[in-house]
DNA sequence: AATACTTTTTAAAATATTTAAAAAAGTTTC
DNA sequence: GAAACTTTTTTAAATATTTTAAAAAGTATT
């Protein structure tokens, strides 16, 4: 059966796309719950839901538990109705996966090296790789809602431009990729997508003011403000890594000194391990090769978890410094929750104590009191989930933006 | 003629209140412009506008210039239809005024001393004073839309509580005052109201991401994010004054050391003037009494404006430090504009150069490039205007909140 | 197991809003 | 200064949405 999802050109039918989005975020929902979310009345939701069922996009999924009265019928998106290609990049390595609308991978995650710095072919290579993954999966393109890509750099998601990497002469990256692949392509900054993942499926769910830290080779920040991903005027908000917080004279990648990043990134941790070992510190890490950063940091995190004193000390020290930055965030944003996510979150609870200590010392008690620090449970997959969510987030705009390739053909009858 | 404004209980008629709000913000508007703002169709706006005219709340105000076709009729609120009591407080002095909906004072601004610290009678005294001002004005209460109060401290505007000052045993301040005065009362933090004033009537008008600095005895911050006043999870967002930015050991009023405030408030400027003069610095300020802070800081600002080297140096120094804080704001929020408002803004352009210099040194160029620094033109009245705007901001919620005193009588036929 | 109370679902009536078309008022061009 | 084009205003018809009420399906209590 072919899909005939988006004949819904008229404003009227926009609600259907909204319903699909809500079901994507929540898996199964009752009519009453959908009403609340969409802020529409019951008969309206009911009507469109029934239409969606007739069209084969949504199914009933049995009754939910009663809360004192008649049990509500619940609904969900038909499994494997639609897929999303999600891509997560860092400066060296990129990963591609195809997911269904339940955040399950339907292909193995394809990982490959793709250096972004001074690489004019990066966009081309990426597009080719994505094409390859789609082809190999055997999934027809009209069953793919789009491609979402998380990437480092200054990304203007709205315009579809990355000012730091992946530039394409004369075109936006999204335009270029979209034409090449034949699917809608959406991009955003990596940290922001991690925050989006947390907002829709993680620890920030149903919360309205949350700071999501992406502790990795830098310290990224995605901000949920008033229940929405905050992007700032040009889409550059959240440059936590480069706030001038220290008076050291360590030169940062951005050209300045004293950036938060210069004292708190995982790269700094690796360097300090190397220095310490050279200086004769005892540690289970003494036999670990530090050349391959990914493996090195994993080893260090494991060591700390298992009680290696040297490693634990380093995380304490780093955590405390991150905490000083978090104190600033709390003063400015008064968030409900601060979530530690990204690669570094695999170190888990180790961060919590030193960060909390920094807050106790540097925060006004009334503020610190009202904020809790949590560790992400999405872990390594956060960015891929966020990239998928980005596609669905833009789902309802699909028919409006004429920039979308073949809008009349794609996903239509 | 009596007013019979708010019979509009039904959702239907909420639009009328919206129209009044838009006209309050913009003075005069055409139907087409109202459609855009309210995101409603022309016939709907037209219909309600005509109803409002019949009810005597709104008048035609002639034709606007043509933009190539028929000239649009414009509309405005009937002058002196409604008044607002606005109050602006700092820790020592409070000011009360009554304004019409064109931000003009219809009574002289009443200024009086009201220390807030450890003063259990503050709320009582304030309420009495407000009553007095209203009585003296001769304006009947049913012509007053409400009372808006800007105050220092940790204010939860939604709950109507100030956790720092003006506490009333067993009640919210707003409840207490509202019952005592017989009018709806709304409160918010002083810096946030200044930002609101800038958003609706000042340099932040029609902008979506703006930081408004309230340079005074501390350095307050009101944030406009996504076109709205941002309050944070508990209403405490914007504690810029107390971000831990310096490694000095100056004890701050909040109990910590190193707060931005300890190096940048106008109080620090006064202290440094005193120290400098004692140390023998030459300056026109040598004959100025420094005991009365208000007069002192005014004299210092004037001296700097007129070229006194010592005063100018101090503002440079202070401005540069504020700039370091602003650099953090720019990294995190990527705002379109940063506005210098509040008492300190009277020093005007003197701040701009040193702040800009700090940004050049501490900001990633791409971010600094996209933000401009502006001086408020609202000046000393910003907070009073903001307090008035707060009342009108809550105007459409009037009939909903049953907490409003005598909701059936007030402003009704 | 019958009754009272909830909540969900369905259906009908009442409202509200948008779309489309026509009329009115101006501007610009030739 | 008429014709062509714009924009605003008015009107009528078509849609869409909400409200209200009633029926159906469960749960809890006695």
XYZ file of C-alpha atoms in Angstrom, chain A residues 187-325:
139
model
C 20.718 20.206 10.263
C 21.483 21.596 13.664
C 24.288 21.954 16.123
C 25.240 18.706 17.875
C 24.651 19.945 21.415
C 21.309 21.361 20.497
C 20.204 18.036 19.045
C 21.263 16.266 22.199
C 19.073 18.704 24.114
C 16.247 17.991 21.703
C 16.632 14.282 22.341
C 16.509 14.882 26.069
C 13.471 17.112 25.670
C 11.462 14.646 23.636
C 12.643 11.316 24.935
C 14.996 11.824 27.857
C 15.355 13.463 31.215
C 13.980 16.826 30.053
C 10.674 15.385 28.946
C 7.717 17.529 29.941
C 10.020 20.027 31.570
C 10.113 23.637 30.502
C 13.460 25.076 31.555
C 16.395 22.738 31.285
C 20.092 23.104 30.553
C 21.612 20.137 28.751
C 25.388 19.919 28.926
C 27.197 18.018 26.236
C 30.443 17.100 27.892
C 32.824 15.916 25.230
C 35.837 17.346 23.409
C 34.294 20.671 24.327
C 31.497 21.515 26.721
C 28.451 22.151 24.579
C 25.127 23.431 25.795
C 21.621 22.937 24.517
C 18.967 25.026 26.183
C 15.318 24.232 26.694
C 13.542 27.481 27.551
C 9.808 27.724 27.934
C 9.569 24.170 26.688
C 11.348 24.878 23.439
C 14.819 24.502 22.059
C 16.391 27.943 22.264
C 18.502 29.037 19.311
C 19.216 32.725 19.767
C 19.116 35.460 17.177
C 21.375 33.829 14.616
C 21.069 30.269 15.830
C 24.347 30.425 17.731
C 23.105 30.363 21.314
C 24.719 28.010 23.802
C 28.412 28.643 23.293
C 29.103 27.557 26.839
C 32.481 26.135 25.942
C 33.903 29.548 25.226
C 32.644 31.725 28.042
C 35.608 33.560 29.548
C 35.666 31.999 32.973
C 39.277 31.378 33.840
C 42.232 33.685 34.023
C 44.660 31.042 32.787
C 46.670 31.685 29.673
C 45.847 28.463 27.874
C 45.107 29.160 24.246
C 41.715 27.842 23.211
C 40.772 26.529 19.789
C 38.703 29.676 19.370
C 41.750 31.891 19.617
C 41.058 33.308 23.061
C 42.372 32.305 26.454
C 40.546 31.424 29.640
C 37.601 29.696 27.972
C 35.722 27.124 30.041
C 36.826 24.530 27.504
C 40.488 25.045 28.303
C 39.987 23.590 31.767
C 37.084 21.209 31.451
C 36.936 19.289 28.186
C 37.603 15.579 28.098
C 40.668 16.407 26.048
C 42.061 18.248 29.053
C 41.393 15.201 31.182
C 43.397 13.044 28.808
C 46.246 15.521 28.807
C 46.308 15.632 32.582
C 46.389 11.858 32.748
C 49.385 11.847 30.439
C 51.167 14.493 32.473
C 50.358 12.774 35.722
C 51.604 9.419 34.560
C 54.772 10.982 33.238
C 55.152 12.608 36.626
C 54.991 9.195 38.234
C 51.404 9.008 39.480
C 50.227 5.511 40.303
C 47.156 4.422 38.440
C 45.602 1.491 36.616
C 45.836 3.764 33.607
C 49.577 3.464 33.331
C 49.319 0.772 30.674
C 46.617 2.407 28.587
C 47.504 3.946 25.252
C 46.511 7.586 25.166
C 46.928 8.163 21.432
C 43.461 7.077 20.440
C 41.299 9.618 22.242
C 38.034 7.721 22.095
C 39.483 4.632 23.670
C 41.589 6.619 26.107
C 38.736 8.598 27.594
C 36.642 5.477 27.881
C 39.408 3.781 29.811
C 39.787 6.775 32.086
C 36.078 6.939 32.801
C 36.019 3.254 33.610
C 39.015 3.597 35.878
C 37.309 6.372 37.787
C 34.145 4.339 38.109
C 36.092 1.426 39.476
C 37.757 3.582 42.073
C 41.122 4.495 40.604
C 42.137 7.397 42.776
C 44.032 9.372 40.180
C 41.208 9.193 37.650
C 38.619 10.029 40.264
C 40.616 13.046 41.388
C 40.766 14.334 37.839
C 37.022 14.062 37.400
C 36.485 15.781 40.711
C 38.686 18.629 39.661
C 37.090 18.921 36.232
C 33.613 18.505 37.621
C 34.156 21.310 40.064
C 35.213 23.621 37.261
C 32.242 22.645 35.146
C 30.206 23.345 38.258
C 31.489 26.888 38.340
C 30.144 27.304 34.821
